[in-house]
PDB file of C-alpha atoms and ligand atoms in Angstrom:
ATOM      1  CA  ILE A   1     -74.792 -43.759-106.474  1.00 94.00           C
ATOM      2  CA  PRO A   2     -73.683 -44.639-109.825  1.00 97.00           C
ATOM      3  CA  ILE A   3     -70.752 -42.476-111.579  1.00 97.00           C
ATOM      4  CA  ILE A   4     -72.681 -41.809-114.715  1.00 98.00           C
ATOM      5  CA  GLU A   5     -76.451 -42.065-115.308  1.00 98.00           C
ATOM      6  CA  LEU A   6     -78.434 -41.211-118.496  1.00 98.00           C
ATOM      7  CA  LYS A   7     -81.998 -40.323-118.464  1.00 98.00           C
ATOM      8  CA  ASN A   8     -83.476 -40.135-121.829  1.00 98.00           C
ATOM      9  CA  LEU A   9     -80.086 -37.903-123.051  1.00 98.00           C
ATOM     10  CA  THR A  10     -80.918 -37.199-126.548  1.00 98.00           C
ATOM     11  CA  LYS A  11     -79.043 -34.846-128.853  1.00 98.00           C
ATOM     12  CA  THR A  12     -80.658 -33.488-132.243  1.00 97.00           C
ATOM     13  CA  TYR A  13     -78.750 -32.131-135.226  1.00 94.00           C
ATOM     14  CA  LYS A  14     -80.583 -30.105-137.457  1.00 89.00           C
ATOM     15  CA  ASN A  15     -79.339 -30.921-141.075  1.00 83.00           C
ATOM     16  CA  GLY A  16     -82.590 -29.589-142.729  1.00 85.00           C
ATOM     17  CA  VAL A  17     -84.476 -31.877-141.144  1.00 89.00           C
ATOM     18  CA  GLU A  18     -84.003 -31.845-137.117  1.00 91.00           C
ATOM     19  CA  PHE A  19     -81.683 -35.476-136.925  1.00 93.00           C
ATOM     20  CA  ARG A  20     -81.387 -37.239-133.204  1.00 95.00           C
ATOM     21  CA  ALA A  21     -77.482 -38.471-133.463  1.00 97.00           C
ATOM     22  CA  LEU A  22     -78.489 -39.912-129.698  1.00 97.00           C
ATOM     23  CA  ASP A  23     -82.229 -41.083-129.314  1.00 97.00           C
ATOM     24  CA  SER A  24     -83.452 -40.971-125.411  1.00 97.00           C
ATOM     25  CA  ALA A  25     -80.592 -42.903-124.110  1.00 97.00           C
ATOM     26  CA  ASN A  26     -80.909 -44.681-120.752  1.00 97.00           C
ATOM     27  CA  LEU A  27     -77.848 -45.905-119.115  1.00 97.00           C
ATOM     28  CA  ILE A  28     -76.047 -46.627-115.573  1.00 97.00           C
ATOM     29  CA  ILE A  29     -72.517 -47.148-115.364  1.00 97.00           C
ATOM     30  CA  GLN A  30     -71.281 -48.242-111.779  1.00 97.00           C
ATOM     31  CA  LYS A  31     -67.793 -46.858-110.508  1.00 96.00           C
ATOM     32  CA  GLY A  32     -64.992 -49.303-111.483  1.00 96.00           C
ATOM     33  CA  GLU A  33     -67.037 -50.781-114.502  1.00 97.00           C
ATOM     34  CA  PHE A  34     -65.179 -51.193-118.027  1.00 96.00           C
ATOM     35  CA  VAL A  35     -67.463 -50.582-120.626  1.00 97.00           C
ATOM     36  CA  ALA A  36     -66.877 -51.328-124.399  1.00 96.00           C
ATOM     37  CA  ILE A  37     -69.483 -49.077-126.577  1.00 97.00           C
ATOM     38  CA  VAL A  38     -70.014 -50.745-130.077  1.00 96.00           C
ATOM     39  CA  GLY A  39     -71.970 -50.207-133.151  1.00 95.00           C
ATOM     40  CA  PRO A  40     -71.999 -49.490-137.083  1.00 94.00           C
ATOM     41  CA  SER A  41     -70.148 -46.194-138.059  1.00 93.00           C
ATOM     42  CA  GLY A  42     -72.237 -43.341-137.662  1.00 94.00           C
ATOM     43  CA  SER A  43     -74.411 -44.690-134.723  1.00 96.00           C
ATOM     44  CA  GLY A  44     -74.215 -42.782-132.350  1.00 96.00           C
ATOM     45  CA  LYS A  45     -71.297 -44.033-130.396  1.00 96.00           C
ATOM     46  CA  SER A  46     -69.027 -40.574-130.586  1.00 94.00           C
ATOM     47  CA  THR A  47     -72.134 -38.544-129.710  1.00 96.00           C
ATOM     48  CA  LEU A  48     -72.593 -40.430-126.492  1.00 97.00           C
ATOM     49  CA  MET A  49     -68.654 -39.938-125.720  1.00 96.00           C
ATOM     50  CA  HIS A  50     -68.168 -36.698-125.998  1.00 95.00           C
ATOM     51  CA  LEU A  51     -71.488 -36.299-124.073  1.00 97.00           C
ATOM     52  CA  ILE A  52     -70.215 -37.876-121.329  1.00 97.00           C
ATOM     53  CA  GLY A  53     -67.219 -36.642-121.436  1.00 96.00           C
ATOM     54  CA  LEU A  54     -68.511 -33.260-121.392  1.00 96.00           C
ATOM     55  CA  LEU A  55     -67.021 -31.844-124.501  1.00 93.00           C
ATOM     56  CA  ASP A  56     -70.876 -30.920-125.856  1.00 94.00           C
ATOM     57  CA  THR A  57     -74.162 -30.356-124.491  1.00 95.00           C
ATOM     58  CA  PRO A  58     -77.010 -32.616-124.899  1.00 97.00           C
ATOM     59  CA  SER A  59     -79.892 -31.368-126.878  1.00 97.00           C
ATOM     60  CA  SER A  60     -82.681 -32.767-123.773  1.00 97.00           C
ATOM     61  CA  GLY A  61     -82.685 -35.272-120.597  1.00 98.00           C
ATOM     62  CA  THR A  62     -80.538 -35.851-117.598  1.00 98.00           C
ATOM     63  CA  LEU A  63     -76.742 -36.529-117.361  1.00 98.00           C
ATOM     64  CA  LEU A  64     -75.835 -37.160-113.757  1.00 98.00           C
ATOM     65  CA  ILE A  65     -71.816 -37.604-112.912  1.00 97.00           C
ATOM     66  CA  ASP A  66     -71.219 -38.538-109.637  1.00 96.00           C
ATOM     67  CA  GLY A  67     -74.648 -37.809-109.064  1.00 96.00           C
ATOM     68  CA  ARG A  68     -74.347 -34.450-109.884  1.00 96.00           C
ATOM     69  CA  ASP A  69     -76.646 -33.174-112.536  1.00 97.00           C
ATOM     70  CA  VAL A  70     -73.973 -31.735-115.337  1.00 97.00           C
ATOM     71  CA  THR A  71     -76.911 -30.519-117.497  1.00 95.00           C
ATOM     72  CA  LYS A  72     -77.889 -27.986-115.011  1.00 94.00           C
ATOM     73  CA  MET A  73     -74.376 -26.773-114.606  1.00 96.00           C
ATOM     74  CA  SER A  74     -72.487 -23.244-115.978  1.00 95.00           C
ATOM     75  CA  ASP A  75     -70.104 -24.239-118.346  1.00 94.00           C
ATOM     76  CA  LYS A  76     -67.681 -23.216-115.500  1.00 95.00           C
ATOM     77  CA  GLU A  77     -68.671 -25.900-113.706  1.00 95.00           C
ATOM     78  CA  ARG A  78     -68.669 -28.253-116.453  1.00 95.00           C
ATOM     79  CA  SER A  79     -65.081 -27.611-117.172  1.00 93.00           C
ATOM     80  CA  ALA A  80     -64.059 -27.982-113.658  1.00 93.00           C
ATOM     81  CA  VAL A  81     -65.828 -31.310-113.901  1.00 95.00           C
ATOM     82  CA  ARG A  82     -64.012 -32.134-116.945  1.00 93.00           C
ATOM     83  CA  ASN A  83     -60.672 -31.467-115.476  1.00 90.00           C
ATOM     84  CA  ARG A  84     -60.831 -33.075-111.939  1.00 90.00           C
ATOM     85  CA  MET A  85     -63.155 -36.502-113.491  1.00 95.00           C
ATOM     86  CA  LEU A  86     -62.419 -37.104-116.541  1.00 96.00           C
ATOM     87  CA  GLY A  87     -59.429 -38.516-119.001  1.00 94.00           C
ATOM     88  CA  PHE A  88     -59.381 -38.700-122.592  1.00 94.00           C
ATOM     89  CA  ILE A  89     -58.107 -41.368-125.026  1.00 92.00           C
ATOM     90  CA  PHE A  90     -58.808 -40.317-128.515  1.00 87.00           C
ATOM     91  CA  GLN A  91     -57.541 -43.015-131.524  1.00 85.00           C
ATOM     92  CA  TYR A  92     -54.688 -40.392-132.561  1.00 84.00           C
ATOM     93  CA  HIS A  93     -52.703 -39.970-129.586  1.00 84.00           C
ATOM     94  CA  HIS A  94     -52.054 -35.958-129.768  1.00 89.00           C
ATOM     95  CA  LEU A  95     -49.569 -35.671-128.176  1.00 95.00           C
ATOM     96  CA  LEU A  96     -47.383 -32.012-128.141  1.00 96.00           C
ATOM     97  CA  PRO A  97     -44.511 -32.983-130.731  1.00 96.00           C
ATOM     98  CA  ASP A  98     -41.578 -30.790-129.445  1.00 97.00           C
ATOM     99  CA  PHE A  99     -42.048 -32.357-125.786  1.00 97.00           C
ATOM    100  CA  THR A 100     -40.339 -35.192-124.552  1.00 98.00           C
ATOM    101  CA  ALA A 101     -42.858 -37.662-123.157  1.00 98.00           C
ATOM    102  CA  LEU A 102     -42.258 -36.528-119.334  1.00 98.00           C
ATOM    103  CA  GLU A 103     -43.191 -33.443-120.432  1.00 98.00           C
ATOM    104  CA  ASN A 104     -46.255 -34.330-122.245  1.00 97.00           C
ATOM    105  CA  VAL A 105     -47.821 -36.780-119.263  1.00 97.00           C
ATOM    106  CA  MET A 106     -46.756 -33.346-116.593  1.00 98.00           C
ATOM    107  CA  MET A 107     -48.775 -31.328-118.963  1.00 96.00           C
ATOM    108  CA  PRO A 108     -51.995 -31.506-117.256  1.00 94.00           C
ATOM    109  CA  LEU A 109     -50.405 -31.678-113.726  1.00 95.00           C
ATOM    110  CA  LEU A 110     -48.517 -28.049-114.245  1.00 96.00           C
ATOM    111  CA  ILE A 111     -52.141 -26.677-115.688  1.00 92.00           C
ATOM    112  CA  ALA A 112     -54.418 -27.994-112.770  1.00 90.00           C
ATOM    113  CA  GLY A 113     -51.677 -26.248-110.363  1.00 94.00           C
ATOM    114  CA  LYS A 114     -49.170 -28.908-109.018  1.00 96.00           C
ATOM    115  CA  SER A 115     -45.243 -28.293-108.510  1.00 97.00           C
ATOM    116  CA  ARG A 116     -42.804 -29.461-110.820  1.00 98.00           C
ATOM    117  CA  ASP A 117     -41.516 -31.695-108.748  1.00 98.00           C
ATOM    118  CA  GLU A 118     -44.704 -33.489-108.430  1.00 97.00           C
ATOM    119  CA  ALA A 119     -45.700 -33.321-111.687  1.00 98.00           C
ATOM    120  CA  LYS A 120     -42.565 -34.804-112.353  1.00 98.00           C
ATOM    121  CA  SER A 121     -42.754 -37.049-110.240  1.00 97.00           C
ATOM    122  CA  VAL A 122     -46.097 -39.131-110.913  1.00 96.00           C
ATOM    123  CA  ALA A 123     -45.384 -38.502-114.576  1.00 97.00           C
ATOM    124  CA  GLU A 124     -42.420 -40.547-113.956  1.00 97.00           C
ATOM    125  CA  LYS A 125     -44.298 -43.255-111.931  1.00 94.00           C
ATOM    126  CA  LEU A 126     -47.416 -43.581-115.072  1.00 93.00           C
ATOM    127  CA  LEU A 127     -44.856 -43.424-117.883  1.00 95.00           C
ATOM    128  CA  LYS A 128     -43.076 -46.777-115.496  1.00 93.00           C
ATOM    129  CA  GLU A 129     -46.619 -47.809-114.997  1.00 89.00           C
ATOM    130  CA  VAL A 130     -47.204 -48.219-119.017  1.00 89.00           C
ATOM    131  CA  GLY A 131     -44.070 -49.525-119.418  1.00 91.00           C
ATOM    132  CA  LEU A 132     -41.644 -46.316-121.050  1.00 94.00           C
ATOM    133  CA  ALA A 133     -39.525 -45.990-118.047  1.00 95.00           C
ATOM    134  CA  ASP A 134     -36.907 -45.629-120.687  1.00 96.00           C
ATOM    135  CA  ARG A 135     -37.955 -43.497-123.269  1.00 97.00           C
ATOM    136  CA  ILE A 136     -39.201 -40.584-120.676  1.00 97.00           C
ATOM    137  CA  ASP A 137     -36.939 -37.770-122.810  1.00 98.00           C
ATOM    138  CA  HIS A 138     -38.001 -39.388-125.955  1.00 98.00           C
ATOM    139  CA  ARG A 139     -40.421 -36.795-128.144  1.00 98.00           C
ATOM    140  CA  PRO A 140     -43.256 -38.585-130.127  1.00 97.00           C
ATOM    141  CA  GLY A 141     -41.235 -38.410-133.507  1.00 97.00           C
ATOM    142  CA  GLU A 142     -38.715 -41.034-131.776  1.00 97.00           C
ATOM    143  CA  LEU A 143     -41.542 -43.135-130.218  1.00 96.00           C
ATOM    144  CA  SER A 144     -43.412 -45.762-131.958  1.00 93.00           C
ATOM    145  CA  GLY A 145     -46.935 -45.646-132.186  1.00 91.00           C
ATOM    146  CA  GLY A 146     -48.173 -48.200-130.230  1.00 91.00           C
ATOM    147  CA  GLN A 147     -45.248 -46.193-127.187  1.00 93.00           C
ATOM    148  CA  ASN A 148     -46.816 -42.810-127.900  1.00 94.00           C
ATOM    149  CA  GLN A 149     -50.119 -44.326-127.243  1.00 91.00           C
ATOM    150  CA  ARG A 150     -49.064 -45.739-123.991  1.00 92.00           C
ATOM    151  CA  VAL A 151     -47.735 -41.799-123.752  1.00 95.00           C
ATOM    152  CA  ALA A 152     -51.240 -40.876-124.148  1.00 94.00           C
ATOM    153  CA  VAL A 153     -52.892 -43.416-121.844  1.00 93.00           C
ATOM    154  CA  ALA A 154     -49.851 -42.041-119.420  1.00 94.00           C
ATOM    155  CA  ARG A 155     -51.251 -38.490-120.039  1.00 95.00           C
ATOM    156  CA  ALA A 156     -55.122 -39.334-119.377  1.00 94.00           C
ATOM    157  CA  LEU A 157     -54.348 -40.797-116.234  1.00 92.00           C
ATOM    158  CA  SER A 158     -52.145 -38.168-114.908  1.00 93.00           C
ATOM    159  CA  CYS A 159     -55.191 -36.137-112.981  1.00 92.00           C
ATOM    160  CA  SER A 160     -56.373 -39.572-111.803  1.00 91.00           C
ATOM    161  CA  PRO A 161     -59.935 -38.944-113.509  1.00 94.00           C
ATOM    162  CA  ALA A 162     -62.354 -40.696-111.900  1.00 95.00           C
ATOM    163  CA  ILE A 163     -63.780 -41.928-115.589  1.00 97.00           C
ATOM    164  CA  VAL A 164     -61.369 -42.494-119.081  1.00 96.00           C
ATOM    165  CA  LEU A 165     -63.128 -42.480-121.955  1.00 97.00           C
ATOM    166  CA  GLY A 166     -61.560 -43.839-124.871  1.00 95.00           C
ATOM    167  CA  ASP A 167     -62.662 -43.207-128.641  1.00 91.00           C
ATOM    168  CA  GLU A 168     -61.242 -45.991-130.612  1.00 90.00           C
ATOM    169  CA  PRO A 169     -57.498 -46.035-128.393  1.00 89.00           C
ATOM    170  CA  THR A 170     -56.533 -48.924-130.236  1.00 87.00           C
ATOM    171  CA  GLY A 171     -57.824 -47.971-133.814  1.00 85.00           C
ATOM    172  CA  ASN A 172     -54.746 -46.625-135.525  1.00 82.00           C
ATOM    173  CA  LEU A 173     -52.345 -49.833-133.860  1.00 82.00           C
ATOM    174  CA  ASP A 174     -51.978 -53.041-135.578  1.00 85.00           C
ATOM    175  CA  THR A 175     -53.390 -55.576-133.627  1.00 86.00           C
ATOM    176  CA  LYS A 176     -50.951 -57.171-131.445  1.00 85.00           C
ATOM    177  CA  THR A 177     -50.092 -53.553-130.294  1.00 84.00           C
ATOM    178  CA  GLY A 178     -53.712 -52.834-130.015  1.00 85.00           C
ATOM    179  CA  ASP A 179     -53.997 -55.725-127.488  1.00 87.00           C
ATOM    180  CA  LEU A 180     -51.128 -54.953-125.682  1.00 85.00           C
ATOM    181  CA  ILE A 181     -52.978 -51.348-125.124  1.00 87.00           C
ATOM    182  CA  TYR A 182     -56.059 -52.683-124.463  1.00 89.00           C
ATOM    183  CA  GLU A 183     -54.711 -55.309-121.807  1.00 89.00           C
ATOM    184  CA  LEU A 184     -52.424 -52.318-119.944  1.00 88.00           C
ATOM    185  CA  LEU A 185     -56.229 -50.257-120.323  1.00 91.00           C
ATOM    186  CA  ARG A 186     -57.691 -53.197-118.079  1.00 92.00           C
ATOM    187  CA  ARG A 187     -55.014 -53.887-115.653  1.00 90.00           C
ATOM    188  CA  LEU A 188     -55.494 -49.747-114.808  1.00 89.00           C
ATOM    189  CA  ASN A 189     -58.825 -49.971-114.761  1.00 92.00           C
ATOM    190  CA  ARG A 190     -58.365 -53.440-112.111  1.00 92.00           C
ATOM    191  CA  GLU A 191     -55.343 -51.749-110.198  1.00 89.00           C
ATOM    192  CA  TYR A 192     -57.136 -47.727-109.694  1.00 88.00           C
ATOM    193  CA  ASN A 193     -60.910 -48.970-109.648  1.00 91.00           C
ATOM    194  CA  GLN A 194     -61.150 -46.481-112.309  1.00 94.00           C
ATOM    195  CA  THR A 195     -64.021 -46.511-114.755  1.00 97.00           C
ATOM    196  CA  PHE A 196     -63.300 -46.992-118.098  1.00 96.00           C
ATOM    197  CA  ILE A 197     -65.718 -46.717-121.466  1.00 97.00           C
ATOM    198  CA  VAL A 198     -64.256 -47.586-124.299  1.00 96.00           C
ATOM    199  CA  VAL A 199     -65.440 -47.458-128.215  1.00 95.00           C
ATOM    200  CA  THR A 200     -64.264 -50.257-130.083  1.00 91.00           C
ATOM    201  CA  HIS A 201     -64.865 -52.034-133.435  1.00 86.00           C
ATOM    202  CA  ASN A 202     -62.848 -55.319-132.701  1.00 83.00           C
ATOM    203  CA  GLU A 203     -65.094 -57.669-130.800  1.00 81.00           C
ATOM    204  CA  GLU A 204     -62.435 -60.072-129.425  1.00 82.00           C
ATOM    205  CA  LEU A 205     -61.337 -56.914-127.233  1.00 84.00           C
ATOM    206  CA  ALA A 206     -64.976 -55.542-126.529  1.00 90.00           C
ATOM    207  CA  GLY A 207     -65.707 -59.348-125.104  1.00 90.00           C
ATOM    208  CA  LYS A 208     -63.017 -58.685-122.884  1.00 89.00           C
ATOM    209  CA  ALA A 209     -64.954 -55.935-121.059  1.00 94.00           C
ATOM    210  CA  ASP A 210     -67.127 -56.485-118.068  1.00 95.00           C
ATOM    211  CA  ARG A 211     -70.113 -55.321-120.158  1.00 96.00           C
ATOM    212  CA  VAL A 212     -70.683 -54.227-123.949  1.00 96.00           C
ATOM    213  CA  ILE A 213     -73.150 -50.969-124.783  1.00 96.00           C
ATOM    214  CA  LYS A 214     -74.225 -51.741-128.124  1.00 96.00           C
ATOM    215  CA  ILE A 215     -75.958 -48.233-130.103  1.00 96.00           C
ATOM    216  CA  VAL A 216     -77.781 -48.540-133.453  1.00 96.00           C
ATOM    217  CA  ASP A 217     -79.074 -45.486-135.201  1.00 96.00           C
ATOM    218  CA  GLY A 218     -78.850 -43.551-131.820  1.00 96.00           C
ATOM    219  CA  LYS A 219     -80.346 -45.869-129.686  1.00 97.00           C
ATOM    220  CA  ILE A 220     -79.050 -48.253-126.997  1.00 96.00           C
ATOM    221  CA  THR A 221     -80.156 -51.414-128.098  1.00 93.00           C
ATOM    222  CA  ASP A 222     -77.653 -53.751-125.551  1.00 85.00           C
ATOM    223  CA  GLN A 223     -76.299 -53.231-122.324  1.00 87.00           C
TER     224      GLN A 223
HETATM  225  P1  ADP B   1     -70.186 -42.648-134.702  1.00 79.91           P
HETATM  226  O1  ADP B   1     -69.235 -42.256-133.702  1.00 79.91           O
HETATM  227  O2  ADP B   1     -70.910 -44.088-134.131  1.00 79.91           O
HETATM  228  O3  ADP B   1     -69.233 -43.409-136.132  1.00 79.91           O
HETATM  229  P2  ADP B   1     -71.252 -40.387-134.653  1.00 79.91           P
HETATM  230  O4  ADP B   1     -71.746 -39.914-133.016  1.00 79.91           O
HETATM  231  O5  ADP B   1     -69.981 -39.723-134.853  1.00 79.91           O
HETATM  232  O6  ADP B   1     -71.217 -41.711-134.675  1.00 79.91           O
HETATM  233  O7  ADP B   1     -72.242 -39.791-135.224  1.00 79.91           O
HETATM  234  C1  ADP B   1     -73.634 -40.116-135.041  1.00 79.91           C
HETATM  235  C2  ADP B   1     -74.544 -39.113-136.449  1.00 79.91           C
HETATM  236  O8  ADP B   1     -74.714 -38.048-136.144  1.00 79.91           O
HETATM  237  C3  ADP B   1     -73.957 -39.336-138.264  1.00 79.91           C
HETATM  238  O9  ADP B   1     -75.021 -39.650-138.632  1.00 79.91           O
HETATM  239  C4  ADP B   1     -73.397 -38.197-137.721  1.00 79.91           C
HETATM  240  O10 ADP B   1     -73.124 -37.673-139.442  1.00 79.91           O
HETATM  241  C5  ADP B   1     -74.185 -37.201-137.245  1.00 79.91           C
HETATM  242  N1  ADP B   1     -73.123 -35.993-136.481  1.00 79.91           N
HETATM  243  C6  ADP B   1     -72.274 -36.097-135.634  1.00 79.91           C
HETATM  244  N2  ADP B   1     -71.865 -34.886-135.579  1.00 79.91           N
HETATM  245  C7  ADP B   1     -72.415 -34.013-136.168  1.00 79.91           C
HETATM  246  C8  ADP B   1     -72.717 -32.449-136.441  1.00 79.91           C
HETATM  247  N3  ADP B   1     -71.386 -32.184-135.729  1.00 79.91           N
HETATM  248  N4  ADP B   1     -73.310 -31.960-136.993  1.00 79.91           N
HETATM  249  C9  ADP B   1     -73.973 -33.063-137.862  1.00 79.91           C
HETATM  250  N5  ADP B   1     -74.656 -34.237-137.849  1.00 79.91           N
HETATM  251  C10 ADP B   1     -73.504 -34.828-136.928  1.00 79.91           C
HETATM  252  P1  ADP B   2     -62.578 -39.332-134.895  1.00 79.91           P
HETATM  253  O1  ADP B   2     -63.267 -39.486-133.859  1.00 79.91           O
HETATM  254  O2  ADP B   2     -63.285 -38.193-136.170  1.00 79.91           O
HETATM  255  O3  ADP B   2     -61.581 -40.152-135.224  1.00 79.91           O
HETATM  256  P2  ADP B   2     -60.991 -38.090-132.669  1.00 79.91           P
HETATM  257  O4  ADP B   2     -61.309 -39.421-131.710  1.00 79.91           O
HETATM  258  O5  ADP B   2     -59.720 -37.517-132.532  1.00 79.91           O
HETATM  259  O6  ADP B   2     -61.626 -38.052-134.231  1.00 79.91           O
HETATM  260  O7  ADP B   2     -61.405 -36.953-132.087  1.00 79.91           O
HETATM  261  C1  ADP B   2     -63.328 -36.777-132.084  1.00 79.91           C
HETATM  262  C2  ADP B   2     -63.343 -35.563-131.130  1.00 79.91           C
HETATM  263  O8  ADP B   2     -62.713 -35.154-130.345  1.00 79.91           O
HETATM  264  C3  ADP B   2     -63.136 -34.590-132.666  1.00 79.91           C
HETATM  265  O9  ADP B   2     -64.480 -33.670-132.448  1.00 79.91           O
HETATM  266  C4  ADP B   2     -62.197 -33.288-131.359  1.00 79.91           C
HETATM  267  O10 ADP B   2     -63.043 -31.905-131.936  1.00 79.91           O
HETATM  268  C5  ADP B   2     -62.782 -33.958-130.378  1.00 79.91           C
HETATM  269  N1  ADP B   2     -61.092 -33.470-129.655  1.00 79.91           N
HETATM  270  C6  ADP B   2     -60.140 -34.369-129.864  1.00 79.91           C
HETATM  271  N2  ADP B   2     -58.895 -34.193-129.063  1.00 79.91           N
HETATM  272  C7  ADP B   2     -59.403 -33.830-128.076  1.00 79.91           C
HETATM  273  C8  ADP B   2     -58.778 -33.171-126.817  1.00 79.91           C
HETATM  274  N3  ADP B   2     -57.642 -33.297-126.796  1.00 79.91           N
HETATM  275  N4  ADP B   2     -59.944 -32.324-126.160  1.00 79.91           N
HETATM  276  C9  ADP B   2     -60.795 -31.759-126.206  1.00 79.91           C
HETATM  277  N5  ADP B   2     -61.187 -32.705-127.233  1.00 79.91           N
HETATM  278  C10 ADP B   2     -60.756 -33.170-128.574  1.00 79.91           C
END
C-alpha cells in the first residue's frame, strides 16, 4: 500500500468568497520516494504540506497515511500519527536557543517517553550522521545557518519518522550550503528508506528528486 494517498483532497478558505487553496488533489506517494513539490508562490504548496503533515484539516476529500484514513480520526489519533510517523523541517530551523544541539535533538525523544540514556545515544548518532559530532554541545547562537539546519534535520529524524516533510528546508541558506543539506537529505532517504517530500523553489534541486510534483492555482498539474 502507498505510504500517502490523496483522493480529491480539497482545502477551502473563505475570504468573502470561497477560495480553493488546494483543489481536488489526487496523489499517490510510495514508501521511500523522494518527492519535490514546485509551483509559484501562493499556489498551495504549504497548504498541501500542512494537510499531509496533519497540521491542518482538509475541507473535503480523503487522506490516507499508511493505508489509514486520517480524515476520519479524532484529534488525539491524528496527533499520535503525527508524532509517530512524521518529521518536519522548516525554512527556519526553530531550534530552542537556550539548549545545545544535543538537547534540541533529544527533546522529541524525551517527549516520546524514551529514557535519557536512549535519547542521548540516538541524538549523538544522528548529529554524527549530519556531520556535527564536534558541535553537539553548542547552542544555536554558536552555530552557522547551515549547521543549525543540520541540527534541525537531526531533530526531524530523531523519532525515526516514516515520512519527512520539508517546507523549503534550504530556502534560507546560500546555494552551496543548501546543496549540502539537500545531498544530506537524499543520502538519509536512501539509507533509511524514509519518504521525503520537500517544497523547493530551486529547479536544480528539484531535478535531483525521484519525482517532481507541480502545483498551479491549487491544482496538481504534473506528477
Ligand atoms: P504556497 O505555499 O505555494 O506559497 P500556500 O499554500 O501558502 O501557497 O497558499 C495558497 C493560497 O491559500 C494563497 O492564495 C494563500 O493566500 C491562501 N491561504 C493560505 N493560508 C490561508 C489562510 N489561513 N487563510 C486564508 N487564505 C490562506
Ligand atoms: P513560511 O512557510 O511562512 O516560511 P514556516 O515554514 O516556518 O513559514 O511555517 C509554516 C507553517 O507551519 C506556519 O503556519 C507555522 O504555524 C507552522 N509551523 C512552523 N513550525 C512549526 C512546528 N514546529 N510545529 C508545528 N507547526 C509549525
